[in-house]
PDB file of C-alpha atoms in Angstrom:
ATOM      1  CA  UNK A  17      12.003 -12.788   5.785  1.00 93.00           C
ATOM      2  CA  UNK A  18      12.647 -13.579   2.107  1.00 96.00           C
ATOM      3  CA  UNK A  19      10.997 -11.725  -0.776  1.00 97.00           C
ATOM      4  CA  UNK A  20      10.826 -12.996  -4.347  1.00 97.00           C
ATOM      5  CA  UNK A  21      10.118 -10.025  -6.640  1.00 96.00           C
ATOM      6  CA  UNK A  22       9.376 -12.247  -9.590  1.00 95.00           C
ATOM      7  CA  UNK A  23       8.226  -9.504 -11.947  1.00 92.00           C
ATOM      8  CA  UNK A  24      10.784  -7.004 -10.668  1.00 91.00           C
ATOM      9  CA  UNK A  25      10.864  -4.213  -8.098  1.00 93.00           C
ATOM     10  CA  UNK A  26      12.335  -0.711  -8.235  1.00 93.00           C
ATOM     11  CA  UNK A  27      15.739  -0.009  -6.725  1.00 94.00           C
ATOM     12  CA  UNK A  28      14.130   2.284  -4.166  1.00 95.00           C
ATOM     13  CA  UNK A  29      11.756  -0.479  -3.078  1.00 95.00           C
ATOM     14  CA  UNK A  30      14.520  -3.054  -2.941  1.00 95.00           C
ATOM     15  CA  UNK A  31      16.716  -0.720  -0.867  1.00 96.00           C
ATOM     16  CA  UNK A  32      13.891  -0.029   1.596  1.00 96.00           C
ATOM     17  CA  UNK A  33      13.378  -3.760   2.124  1.00 96.00           C
ATOM     18  CA  UNK A  34      17.095  -4.463   2.571  1.00 96.00           C
ATOM     19  CA  UNK A  35      17.444  -1.586   5.038  1.00 96.00           C
ATOM     20  CA  UNK A  36      14.705  -3.253   7.078  1.00 95.00           C
ATOM     21  CA  UNK A  37      16.729  -6.485   7.150  1.00 95.00           C
ATOM     22  CA  UNK A  38      14.599  -8.255   4.555  1.00 96.00           C
ATOM     23  CA  UNK A  39      16.315 -10.416   1.934  1.00 96.00           C
ATOM     24  CA  UNK A  40      15.289  -9.703  -1.660  1.00 96.00           C
ATOM     25  CA  UNK A  41      15.713 -12.389  -4.325  1.00 94.00           C
ATOM     26  CA  UNK A  42      15.991 -10.741  -7.725  1.00 80.00           C
ATOM     27  CA  UNK A  43      15.467 -13.956  -9.712  1.00 88.00           C
ATOM     28  CA  UNK A  44      13.007 -14.082 -12.604  1.00 93.00           C
ATOM     29  CA  UNK A  45      11.419 -17.517 -12.382  1.00 95.00           C
ATOM     30  CA  UNK A  46       9.278 -18.979 -15.169  1.00 95.00           C
ATOM     31  CA  UNK A  47       5.659 -19.681 -14.183  1.00 96.00           C
ATOM     32  CA  UNK A  48       6.144 -23.454 -14.314  1.00 95.00           C
ATOM     33  CA  UNK A  49       9.029 -23.270 -11.838  1.00 97.00           C
ATOM     34  CA  UNK A  50       7.721 -20.698  -9.356  1.00 97.00           C
ATOM     35  CA  UNK A  51       6.345 -23.287  -6.894  1.00 97.00           C
ATOM     36  CA  UNK A  52       9.619 -25.217  -6.704  1.00 97.00           C
ATOM     37  CA  UNK A  53      11.650 -22.037  -6.333  1.00 97.00           C
ATOM     38  CA  UNK A  54       9.475 -20.728  -3.489  1.00 97.00           C
ATOM     39  CA  UNK A  55       9.657 -24.023  -1.611  1.00 97.00           C
ATOM     40  CA  UNK A  56      13.372 -24.590  -2.187  1.00 96.00           C
ATOM     41  CA  UNK A  57      14.215 -21.086  -0.971  1.00 96.00           C
ATOM     42  CA  UNK A  58      11.621 -20.786   1.822  1.00 96.00           C
ATOM     43  CA  UNK A  59      10.160 -17.631   0.301  1.00 97.00           C
ATOM     44  CA  UNK A  60       7.822 -15.659   2.601  1.00 96.00           C
ATOM     45  CA  UNK A  61       6.701 -12.933   0.192  1.00 97.00           C
ATOM     46  CA  UNK A  62       5.874 -13.221  -3.519  1.00 97.00           C
ATOM     47  CA  UNK A  63       5.689  -9.939  -5.435  1.00 97.00           C
ATOM     48  CA  UNK A  64       4.208  -9.918  -8.947  1.00 95.00           C
ATOM     49  CA  UNK A  65       2.856  -7.550 -11.560  1.00 89.00           C
ATOM     50  CA  UNK A  66       0.760  -8.935 -14.413  1.00 84.00           C
ATOM     51  CA  UNK A  67       3.094 -11.645 -15.743  1.00 88.00           C
ATOM     52  CA  UNK A  68       3.150 -14.128 -12.849  1.00 95.00           C
ATOM     53  CA  UNK A  69      -0.137 -15.861 -11.997  1.00 96.00           C
ATOM     54  CA  UNK A  70      -0.859 -16.755  -8.365  1.00 97.00           C
ATOM     55  CA  UNK A  71      -3.628 -19.317  -8.492  1.00 97.00           C
ATOM     56  CA  UNK A  72      -5.013 -21.785  -5.975  1.00 97.00           C
ATOM     57  CA  UNK A  73      -2.564 -24.548  -6.928  1.00 97.00           C
ATOM     58  CA  UNK A  74       0.431 -22.314  -6.194  1.00 97.00           C
ATOM     59  CA  UNK A  75      -1.072 -21.101  -2.924  1.00 98.00           C
ATOM     60  CA  UNK A  76      -1.752 -24.685  -1.796  1.00 97.00           C
ATOM     61  CA  UNK A  77       1.708 -25.868  -2.824  1.00 97.00           C
ATOM     62  CA  UNK A  78       3.657 -23.085  -1.047  1.00 98.00           C
ATOM     63  CA  UNK A  79       3.058 -23.245   2.721  1.00 96.00           C
ATOM     64  CA  UNK A  80       5.837 -20.735   3.496  1.00 96.00           C
ATOM     65  CA  UNK A  81       4.021 -17.856   1.776  1.00 97.00           C
ATOM     66  CA  UNK A  82       2.819 -15.185   4.177  1.00 97.00           C
ATOM     67  CA  UNK A  83       2.331 -12.235   1.814  1.00 97.00           C
ATOM     68  CA  UNK A  84       1.405 -11.896  -1.869  1.00 98.00           C
ATOM     69  CA  UNK A  85       1.937  -8.443  -3.339  1.00 97.00           C
ATOM     70  CA  UNK A  86       0.740  -7.027  -6.658  1.00 96.00           C
ATOM     71  CA  UNK A  87       2.583  -4.034  -8.055  1.00 92.00           C
ATOM     72  CA  UNK A  88      -0.348  -2.105  -9.512  1.00 87.00           C
ATOM     73  CA  UNK A  89      -4.112  -1.984  -9.169  1.00 84.00           C
ATOM     74  CA  UNK A  90      -5.895  -4.957 -10.720  1.00 82.00           C
ATOM     75  CA  UNK A  91      -5.409  -8.310  -9.032  1.00 89.00           C
ATOM     76  CA  UNK A  92      -7.156 -10.577 -11.541  1.00 88.00           C
ATOM     77  CA  UNK A  93      -3.960 -12.672 -11.815  1.00 93.00           C
ATOM     78  CA  UNK A  94      -4.216 -13.565  -8.112  1.00 96.00           C
ATOM     79  CA  UNK A  95      -6.828 -15.734  -6.369  1.00 97.00           C
ATOM     80  CA  UNK A  96      -7.188 -13.076  -3.694  1.00 96.00           C
ATOM     81  CA  UNK A  97     -10.028 -14.429  -1.574  1.00 97.00           C
ATOM     82  CA  UNK A  98      -8.590 -17.945  -1.558  1.00 97.00           C
ATOM     83  CA  UNK A  99      -5.208 -16.631  -0.448  1.00 97.00           C
ATOM     84  CA  UNK A 100      -6.828 -14.655   2.361  1.00 97.00           C
ATOM     85  CA  UNK A 101      -8.772 -17.745   3.447  1.00 97.00           C
ATOM     86  CA  UNK A 102      -5.408 -19.451   3.928  1.00 96.00           C
ATOM     87  CA  UNK A 103      -4.183 -16.669   6.187  1.00 96.00           C
ATOM     88  CA  UNK A 104      -2.019 -15.005   3.524  1.00 97.00           C
ATOM     89  CA  UNK A 105      -1.959 -11.205   3.382  1.00 97.00           C
ATOM     90  CA  UNK A 106      -2.623  -9.804  -0.095  1.00 97.00           C
ATOM     91  CA  UNK A 107      -1.434  -6.272  -0.860  1.00 97.00           C
ATOM     92  CA  UNK A 108      -1.332  -4.000  -3.897  1.00 96.00           C
ATOM     93  CA  UNK A 109      -0.583  -0.388  -4.851  1.00 94.00           C
ATOM     94  CA  UNK A 110      -3.888   1.039  -6.122  1.00 89.00           C
ATOM     95  CA  UNK A 111      -2.780   4.659  -6.584  1.00 90.00           C
ATOM     96  CA  UNK A 112       0.927   4.512  -7.417  1.00 93.00           C
ATOM     97  CA  UNK A 113       0.554   4.319 -11.194  1.00 92.00           C
ATOM     98  CA  UNK A 114      -2.655   6.347 -11.592  1.00 95.00           C
ATOM     99  CA  UNK A 115      -0.997   9.466 -12.995  1.00 96.00           C
ATOM    100  CA  UNK A 116       1.090   7.428 -15.427  1.00 96.00           C
ATOM    101  CA  UNK A 117      -1.986   5.666 -16.828  1.00 96.00           C
ATOM    102  CA  UNK A 118      -3.916   8.937 -17.057  1.00 98.00           C
ATOM    103  CA  UNK A 119      -1.064  10.596 -18.941  1.00 98.00           C
ATOM    104  CA  UNK A 120      -1.023   7.708 -21.428  1.00 98.00           C
ATOM    105  CA  UNK A 121      -4.778   8.188 -21.944  1.00 98.00           C
ATOM    106  CA  UNK A 122      -4.180  11.764 -23.012  1.00 98.00           C
ATOM    107  CA  UNK A 123      -1.095  10.826 -24.990  1.00 98.00           C
ATOM    108  CA  UNK A 124      -3.399   8.649 -27.078  1.00 98.00           C
ATOM    109  CA  UNK A 125      -6.142  11.291 -27.228  1.00 98.00           C
ATOM    110  CA  UNK A 126      -3.716  13.890 -28.557  1.00 98.00           C
ATOM    111  CA  UNK A 127      -2.263  11.376 -30.987  1.00 97.00           C
ATOM    112  CA  UNK A 128      -5.707  10.508 -32.351  1.00 98.00           C
ATOM    113  CA  UNK A 129      -7.063  14.043 -32.500  1.00 97.00           C
ATOM    114  CA  UNK A 130      -3.962  15.293 -34.365  1.00 97.00           C
ATOM    115  CA  UNK A 131      -3.319  12.117 -36.430  1.00 96.00           C
ATOM    116  CA  UNK A 132       0.122  11.720 -34.852  1.00 96.00           C
ATOM    117  CA  UNK A 133      -0.195   7.936 -34.726  1.00 95.00           C
ATOM    118  CA  UNK A 134      -0.679   7.850 -38.492  1.00 94.00           C
ATOM    119  CA  UNK A 135       1.697  10.627 -39.506  1.00 95.00           C
ATOM    120  CA  UNK A 136       4.481   9.011 -37.485  1.00 94.00           C
ATOM    121  CA  UNK A 137       4.004   5.872 -39.571  1.00 92.00           C
ATOM    122  CA  UNK A 138       3.820   7.625 -42.932  1.00 93.00           C
ATOM    123  CA  UNK A 139       6.322  10.480 -42.691  1.00 94.00           C
ATOM    124  CA  UNK A 140       9.419   8.239 -42.847  1.00 95.00           C
ATOM    125  CA  UNK A 141       7.942   6.458 -45.887  1.00 94.00           C
ATOM    126  CA  UNK A 142       6.206   9.232 -47.810  1.00 93.00           C
ATOM    127  CA  UNK A 143       7.206  12.512 -46.184  1.00 93.00           C
ATOM    128  CA  UNK A 144       9.584  13.436 -48.983  1.00 93.00           C
ATOM    129  CA  UNK A 145       7.264  12.559 -51.855  1.00 95.00           C
ATOM    130  CA  UNK A 146       3.791  13.348 -50.472  1.00 95.00           C
ATOM    131  CA  UNK A 147       4.416  16.083 -47.897  1.00 96.00           C
ATOM    132  CA  UNK A 148       1.715  18.490 -49.096  1.00 96.00           C
ATOM    133  CA  UNK A 149      -0.866  15.727 -49.529  1.00 94.00           C
ATOM    134  CA  UNK A 150      -0.300  14.519 -45.973  1.00 92.00           C
ATOM    135  CA  UNK A 151      -0.378  18.074 -44.648  1.00 95.00           C
ATOM    136  CA  UNK A 152      -3.826  18.497 -46.184  1.00 94.00           C
ATOM    137  CA  UNK A 153      -5.019  15.069 -44.998  1.00 90.00           C
ATOM    138  CA  UNK A 154      -3.928  15.603 -41.398  1.00 94.00           C
ATOM    139  CA  UNK A 155      -5.285  19.150 -41.124  1.00 93.00           C
ATOM    140  CA  UNK A 156      -8.805  17.952 -40.303  1.00 92.00           C
ATOM    141  CA  UNK A 157      -7.838  17.729 -36.630  1.00 95.00           C
ATOM    142  CA  UNK A 158      -9.461  18.753 -33.335  1.00 96.00           C
ATOM    143  CA  UNK A 159      -8.585  20.466 -30.078  1.00 97.00           C
ATOM    144  CA  UNK A 160      -9.523  18.776 -26.819  1.00 98.00           C
ATOM    145  CA  UNK A 161     -10.340  22.051 -25.095  1.00 98.00           C
ATOM    146  CA  UNK A 162     -14.083  22.664 -24.996  1.00 98.00           C
ATOM    147  CA  UNK A 163     -14.945  19.083 -25.894  1.00 98.00           C
ATOM    148  CA  UNK A 164     -16.775  16.714 -23.554  1.00 98.00           C
ATOM    149  CA  UNK A 165     -14.679  14.027 -21.891  1.00 98.00           C
ATOM    150  CA  UNK A 166     -16.526  10.899 -20.791  1.00 98.00           C
ATOM    151  CA  UNK A 167     -14.820   8.735 -18.181  1.00 98.00           C
ATOM    152  CA  UNK A 168     -16.120   5.235 -17.482  1.00 98.00           C
ATOM    153  CA  UNK A 169     -15.006   4.277 -13.987  1.00 97.00           C
ATOM    154  CA  UNK A 170     -14.216   6.625 -11.102  1.00 97.00           C
ATOM    155  CA  UNK A 171     -11.423   4.926  -9.188  1.00 94.00           C
ATOM    156  CA  UNK A 172      -7.968   6.438  -8.723  1.00 94.00           C
ATOM    157  CA  UNK A 173      -7.131   6.315 -12.449  1.00 96.00           C
ATOM    158  CA  UNK A 174     -10.512   7.634 -13.535  1.00 97.00           C
ATOM    159  CA  UNK A 175     -10.126  10.521 -11.095  1.00 98.00           C
ATOM    160  CA  UNK A 176      -6.711  11.410 -12.519  1.00 98.00           C
ATOM    161  CA  UNK A 177      -8.144  11.319 -16.052  1.00 98.00           C
ATOM    162  CA  UNK A 178     -10.936  13.676 -14.966  1.00 98.00           C
ATOM    163  CA  UNK A 179      -8.439  16.071 -13.372  1.00 98.00           C
ATOM    164  CA  UNK A 180      -6.316  16.178 -16.522  1.00 98.00           C
ATOM    165  CA  UNK A 181      -9.405  16.761 -18.632  1.00 98.00           C
ATOM    166  CA  UNK A 182     -10.455  19.675 -16.421  1.00 98.00           C
ATOM    167  CA  UNK A 183      -6.960  21.158 -16.652  1.00 97.00           C
ATOM    168  CA  UNK A 184      -7.278  21.129 -20.459  1.00 98.00           C
ATOM    169  CA  UNK A 185     -10.578  22.989 -20.366  1.00 98.00           C
ATOM    170  CA  UNK A 186     -12.747  19.987 -21.178  1.00 98.00           C
ATOM    171  CA  UNK A 187     -16.281  19.425 -19.953  1.00 98.00           C
ATOM    172  CA  UNK A 188     -16.405  16.243 -17.884  1.00 98.00           C
ATOM    173  CA  UNK A 189     -18.947  13.463 -17.432  1.00 98.00           C
ATOM    174  CA  UNK A 190     -18.377  10.295 -15.390  1.00 98.00           C
ATOM    175  CA  UNK A 191     -20.210   6.984 -15.665  1.00 98.00           C
ATOM    176  CA  UNK A 192     -20.352   4.441 -12.843  1.00 97.00           C
ATOM    177  CA  UNK A 193     -22.723   1.610 -11.893  1.00 95.00           C
ATOM    178  CA  UNK A 194     -23.958   3.637  -8.921  1.00 96.00           C
ATOM    179  CA  UNK A 195     -23.809   7.445  -8.710  1.00 96.00           C
ATOM    180  CA  UNK A 196     -21.029   8.712  -6.474  1.00 95.00           C
ATOM    181  CA  UNK A 197     -19.531  12.077  -5.619  1.00 97.00           C
ATOM    182  CA  UNK A 198     -15.826  12.822  -5.252  1.00 97.00           C
ATOM    183  CA  UNK A 199     -14.004  16.051  -4.474  1.00 98.00           C
ATOM    184  CA  UNK A 200     -10.960  16.288  -6.731  1.00 98.00           C
ATOM    185  CA  UNK A 201      -8.107  18.676  -6.035  1.00 97.00           C
ATOM    186  CA  UNK A 202      -5.966  20.181  -8.790  1.00 97.00           C
ATOM    187  CA  UNK A 203      -2.613  21.340  -7.438  1.00 96.00           C
ATOM    188  CA  UNK A 204      -0.588  23.918  -9.351  1.00 95.00           C
ATOM    189  CA  UNK A 205       3.106  24.768  -9.505  1.00 96.00           C
ATOM    190  CA  UNK A 206       2.788  27.947  -7.434  1.00 96.00           C
ATOM    191  CA  UNK A 207       1.062  26.306  -4.488  1.00 96.00           C
ATOM    192  CA  UNK A 208      -2.480  27.155  -5.521  1.00 96.00           C
ATOM    193  CA  UNK A 209      -5.114  24.446  -5.534  1.00 97.00           C
ATOM    194  CA  UNK A 210      -8.689  24.245  -6.782  1.00 97.00           C
ATOM    195  CA  UNK A 211     -11.336  21.733  -5.692  1.00 98.00           C
ATOM    196  CA  UNK A 212     -13.963  20.313  -8.035  1.00 98.00           C
ATOM    197  CA  UNK A 213     -16.946  18.305  -6.802  1.00 98.00           C
ATOM    198  CA  UNK A 214     -17.764  15.708  -9.457  1.00 98.00           C
ATOM    199  CA  UNK A 215     -20.840  13.477  -9.314  1.00 98.00           C
ATOM    200  CA  UNK A 216     -21.029  10.448 -11.582  1.00 98.00           C
ATOM    201  CA  UNK A 217     -24.143   9.159 -13.333  1.00 96.00           C
ATOM    202  CA  UNK A 218     -25.303   5.631 -14.143  1.00 97.00           C
ATOM    203  CA  UNK A 219     -27.294   6.417 -17.301  1.00 97.00           C
ATOM    204  CA  UNK A 220     -25.198   4.828 -20.035  1.00 97.00           C
ATOM    205  CA  UNK A 221     -27.418   5.944 -22.937  1.00 97.00           C
ATOM    206  CA  UNK A 222     -27.400   9.625 -21.959  1.00 97.00           C
ATOM    207  CA  UNK A 223     -23.680   9.492 -21.270  1.00 98.00           C
ATOM    208  CA  UNK A 224     -22.797   8.032 -24.685  1.00 98.00           C
ATOM    209  CA  UNK A 225     -24.913  10.586 -26.563  1.00 97.00           C
ATOM    210  CA  UNK A 226     -23.093  13.548 -25.006  1.00 97.00           C
ATOM    211  CA  UNK A 227     -19.366  12.729 -24.928  1.00 98.00           C
ATOM    212  CA  UNK A 228     -16.749  13.408 -27.606  1.00 98.00           C
ATOM    213  CA  UNK A 229     -13.832  11.536 -26.005  1.00 98.00           C
ATOM    214  CA  UNK A 230     -14.278   8.333 -23.968  1.00 98.00           C
ATOM    215  CA  UNK A 231     -11.708   6.922 -21.533  1.00 98.00           C
ATOM    216  CA  UNK A 232     -12.374   3.452 -20.093  1.00 98.00           C
ATOM    217  CA  UNK A 233     -10.872   3.034 -16.616  1.00 97.00           C
ATOM    218  CA  UNK A 234     -12.639   0.112 -14.958  1.00 95.00           C
ATOM    219  CA  UNK A 235     -11.508  -3.175 -13.396  1.00 88.00           C
ATOM    220  CA  UNK A 236     -11.660  -6.359 -15.461  1.00 86.00           C
ATOM    221  CA  UNK A 237     -15.195  -7.413 -16.385  1.00 89.00           C
ATOM    222  CA  UNK A 238     -16.756 -10.718 -17.412  1.00 89.00           C
ATOM    223  CA  UNK A 239     -18.569  -9.141 -20.355  1.00 94.00           C
ATOM    224  CA  UNK A 240     -18.187  -6.212 -22.698  1.00 97.00           C
ATOM    225  CA  UNK A 241     -18.950  -2.756 -21.360  1.00 97.00           C
ATOM    226  CA  UNK A 242     -18.765  -1.361 -24.891  1.00 98.00           C
ATOM    227  CA  UNK A 243     -20.426  -3.513 -27.550  1.00 98.00           C
ATOM    228  CA  UNK A 244     -22.604  -2.904 -30.634  1.00 98.00           C
ATOM    229  CA  UNK A 245     -25.587  -1.389 -28.736  1.00 98.00           C
ATOM    230  CA  UNK A 246     -23.271   1.074 -26.991  1.00 98.00           C
ATOM    231  CA  UNK A 247     -21.440   2.036 -30.192  1.00 98.00           C
ATOM    232  CA  UNK A 248     -24.761   2.739 -31.885  1.00 98.00           C
ATOM    233  CA  UNK A 249     -25.691   5.277 -29.193  1.00 98.00           C
ATOM    234  CA  UNK A 250     -22.414   7.227 -29.391  1.00 98.00           C
ATOM    235  CA  UNK A 251     -22.004  10.578 -31.113  1.00 96.00           C
ATOM    236  CA  UNK A 252     -20.610  10.419 -34.634  1.00 97.00           C
ATOM    237  CA  UNK A 253     -16.877  11.037 -34.683  1.00 97.00           C
ATOM    238  CA  UNK A 254     -16.207   9.897 -31.111  1.00 98.00           C
ATOM    239  CA  UNK A 255     -12.704   9.003 -29.905  1.00 98.00           C
ATOM    240  CA  UNK A 256     -12.171   6.087 -27.481  1.00 98.00           C
ATOM    241  CA  UNK A 257      -9.189   5.019 -25.352  1.00 98.00           C
ATOM    242  CA  UNK A 258      -9.045   1.752 -23.391  1.00 98.00           C
ATOM    243  CA  UNK A 259      -6.220   1.454 -20.863  1.00 97.00           C
ATOM    244  CA  UNK A 260      -8.214  -0.770 -18.494  1.00 95.00           C
ATOM    245  CA  UNK A 261      -8.325  -4.446 -19.483  1.00 93.00           C
ATOM    246  CA  UNK A 262      -8.834  -6.459 -22.638  1.00 94.00           C
ATOM    247  CA  UNK A 263     -12.353  -7.824 -23.001  1.00 95.00           C
ATOM    248  CA  UNK A 264     -14.017  -4.604 -21.856  1.00 96.00           C
ATOM    249  CA  UNK A 265     -14.551  -3.395 -25.420  1.00 97.00           C
ATOM    250  CA  UNK A 266     -15.632  -5.627 -28.327  1.00 98.00           C
ATOM    251  CA  UNK A 267     -12.682  -5.261 -30.693  1.00 98.00           C
ATOM    252  CA  UNK A 268     -14.487  -6.710 -33.710  1.00 97.00           C
ATOM    253  CA  UNK A 269     -17.371  -4.278 -33.271  1.00 98.00           C
ATOM    254  CA  UNK A 270     -14.867  -1.462 -32.755  1.00 98.00           C
ATOM    255  CA  UNK A 271     -13.318  -2.100 -36.176  1.00 97.00           C
ATOM    256  CA  UNK A 272     -16.785  -2.211 -37.770  1.00 97.00           C
ATOM    257  CA  UNK A 273     -17.790   1.155 -36.301  1.00 98.00           C
ATOM    258  CA  UNK A 274     -14.468   2.722 -37.273  1.00 97.00           C
ATOM    259  CA  UNK A 275     -15.066   1.596 -40.855  1.00 96.00           C
ATOM    260  CA  UNK A 276     -18.616   2.993 -40.732  1.00 95.00           C
ATOM    261  CA  UNK A 277     -17.283   6.356 -39.542  1.00 95.00           C
ATOM    262  CA  UNK A 278     -19.133   6.324 -36.214  1.00 97.00           C
ATOM    263  CA  UNK A 279     -15.806   6.104 -34.344  1.00 98.00           C
ATOM    264  CA  UNK A 280     -13.223   8.604 -35.615  1.00 97.00           C
ATOM    265  CA  UNK A 281     -10.363   6.859 -33.876  1.00 97.00           C
ATOM    266  CA  UNK A 282      -9.553   4.612 -30.958  1.00 98.00           C
ATOM    267  CA  UNK A 283      -6.557   3.680 -28.845  1.00 98.00           C
ATOM    268  CA  UNK A 284      -5.867   0.352 -27.179  1.00 98.00           C
ATOM    269  CA  UNK A 285      -3.228  -0.289 -24.542  1.00 98.00           C
ATOM    270  CA  UNK A 286      -4.866  -3.619 -23.637  1.00 96.00           C
ATOM    271  CA  UNK A 287      -6.241  -6.401 -25.822  1.00 97.00           C
ATOM    272  CA  UNK A 288      -8.608  -9.355 -25.686  1.00 95.00           C
ATOM    273  CA  UNK A 289      -5.943 -11.694 -27.043  1.00 95.00           C
ATOM    274  CA  UNK A 290      -2.959 -10.452 -25.068  1.00 91.00           C
ATOM    275  CA  UNK A 291      -0.020 -10.776 -25.650  1.00 90.00           C
ATOM    276  CA  UNK A 292      -0.966 -11.648 -29.249  1.00 95.00           C
ATOM    277  CA  UNK A 293      -3.306  -8.887 -30.489  1.00 96.00           C
ATOM    278  CA  UNK A 294      -5.319  -9.623 -33.598  1.00 95.00           C
ATOM    279  CA  UNK A 295      -3.665  -8.529 -36.855  1.00 95.00           C
ATOM    280  CA  UNK A 296      -6.632  -6.389 -38.041  1.00 94.00           C
ATOM    281  CA  UNK A 297      -6.130  -4.242 -34.940  1.00 96.00           C
ATOM    282  CA  UNK A 298      -2.406  -3.877 -35.495  1.00 95.00           C
ATOM    283  CA  UNK A 299      -2.877  -2.879 -39.140  1.00 94.00           C
ATOM    284  CA  UNK A 300      -5.790  -0.447 -38.759  1.00 95.00           C
ATOM    285  CA  UNK A 301      -4.654   3.160 -39.397  1.00 92.00           C
ATOM    286  CA  UNK A 302      -7.431   4.590 -37.202  1.00 94.00           C
ATOM    287  CA  UNK A 303      -5.997   2.875 -34.115  1.00 97.00           C
ATOM    288  CA  UNK A 304      -3.305   4.235 -31.820  1.00 97.00           C
ATOM    289  CA  UNK A 305      -1.684   1.264 -30.082  1.00 97.00           C
ATOM    290  CA  UNK A 306       0.624   0.565 -27.149  1.00 97.00           C
ATOM    291  CA  UNK A 307       1.669  -2.772 -25.551  1.00 96.00           C
ATOM    292  CA  UNK A 308      -0.012  -2.590 -22.104  1.00 94.00           C
ATOM    293  CA  UNK A 309       2.326   0.057 -20.703  1.00 93.00           C
ATOM    294  CA  UNK A 310      -0.153   2.271 -18.848  1.00 93.00           C
ATOM    295  CA  UNK A 311       1.641   2.144 -15.505  1.00 90.00           C
ATOM    296  CA  UNK A 312       5.094   1.435 -16.867  1.00 89.00           C
ATOM    297  CA  UNK A 313       6.966   4.649 -16.204  1.00 94.00           C
ATOM    298  CA  UNK A 314      10.096   5.100 -14.124  1.00 93.00           C
ATOM    299  CA  UNK A 315       8.122   7.327 -11.768  1.00 95.00           C
ATOM    300  CA  UNK A 316       5.305   4.819 -11.264  1.00 94.00           C
ATOM    301  CA  UNK A 317       7.679   1.904 -10.752  1.00 92.00           C
ATOM    302  CA  UNK A 318       9.546   3.836  -8.072  1.00 95.00           C
ATOM    303  CA  UNK A 319       6.286   4.594  -6.250  1.00 95.00           C
ATOM    304  CA  UNK A 320       5.079   0.997  -6.608  1.00 94.00           C
ATOM    305  CA  UNK A 321       8.302  -0.446  -5.205  1.00 95.00           C
ATOM    306  CA  UNK A 322       8.360   1.911  -2.235  1.00 96.00           C
ATOM    307  CA  UNK A 323       4.664   1.376  -1.430  1.00 95.00           C
ATOM    308  CA  UNK A 324       5.049  -2.413  -1.553  1.00 96.00           C
ATOM    309  CA  UNK A 325       8.126  -2.221   0.669  1.00 96.00           C
ATOM    310  CA  UNK A 326       6.342  -0.034   3.218  1.00 96.00           C
ATOM    311  CA  UNK A 327       3.402  -2.433   3.407  1.00 97.00           C
ATOM    312  CA  UNK A 328       5.659  -5.485   3.784  1.00 96.00           C
ATOM    313  CA  UNK A 329       7.706  -3.836   6.525  1.00 96.00           C
ATOM    314  CA  UNK A 330       4.524  -2.836   8.354  1.00 94.00           C
ATOM    315  CA  UNK A 331       3.133  -6.386   8.136  1.00 94.00           C
ATOM    316  CA  UNK A 332       6.414  -7.821   9.362  1.00 90.00           C
ATOM    317  CA  UNK A 333       6.371  -5.541  12.409  1.00 84.00           C
ATOM    318  CA  UNK A 334       2.772  -6.478  13.161  1.00 82.00           C
ATOM    319  CA  UNK A 335       3.680 -10.170  12.952  1.00 76.00           C
ATOM    320  CA  UNK A 336       6.577  -9.710  15.357  1.00 65.00           C
ATOM    321  CA  UNK A 337       4.278  -7.990  17.860  1.00 57.00           C
TER     322      UNK A 337
END
């Protein structure tokens, strides 16, 4: 069996595959040449992250493909159902990067609440000449403890965000399309653990009126979840972080409500026009920005590679049987 890890795979994942007798091709093939490469090298397994697109034309043109793997959660860059209809197994790693994304959410929350995103820009330029003025300006900050965290989406990432919020002493509210209940376990360094039963709600208006910090953790949507009507119902001074997908939040409306003072600050790890975010977003001092790196930690990549390898090895054994 041959595996093309076109968007990369961790060393641990690669080693697990090789130890199982599976050949790993570490080439990085441009999208326009992927079909030819797969056919010329009789590739059985194509592994991607978000860069490589696996659409119907590629699936039709590559009869050797048996498995398509996505390192991560969302599979909007793969025509999943069509691939399955052709007898191709489609796998992903829905939980491997959840903690990494959740930690980035709170990295942005802390940055916004303490003006770190802005002070890190200004200190090298004006720290020597305007130190006291900046100290006064950035003193109007907030703690997260005691505030209400609102989480939109209650999958593996949303659950990790909730757990981190609880650990910081935040009140927690969860919004989903249909109410659901999950039991979340917080594990501590000394072996203790505490369970929390969290039930989500589907009342968007009530949710928006009560939360101080909003984290968006949903799959890709065809329309905005957060648009002008939703902004208008939020508390004044709300903070928002989107690490889900571009197109979930109306970026133009976001800028408008930041300028009006309704939104105190927002963070975007994903963008509508990715990988070319709009300049007004990049230049706005109330925004904390990162280039779609939610799951891109060494730890997450190791987990992703190993989980993909384990699934491929299992599928290979099942095929042999």
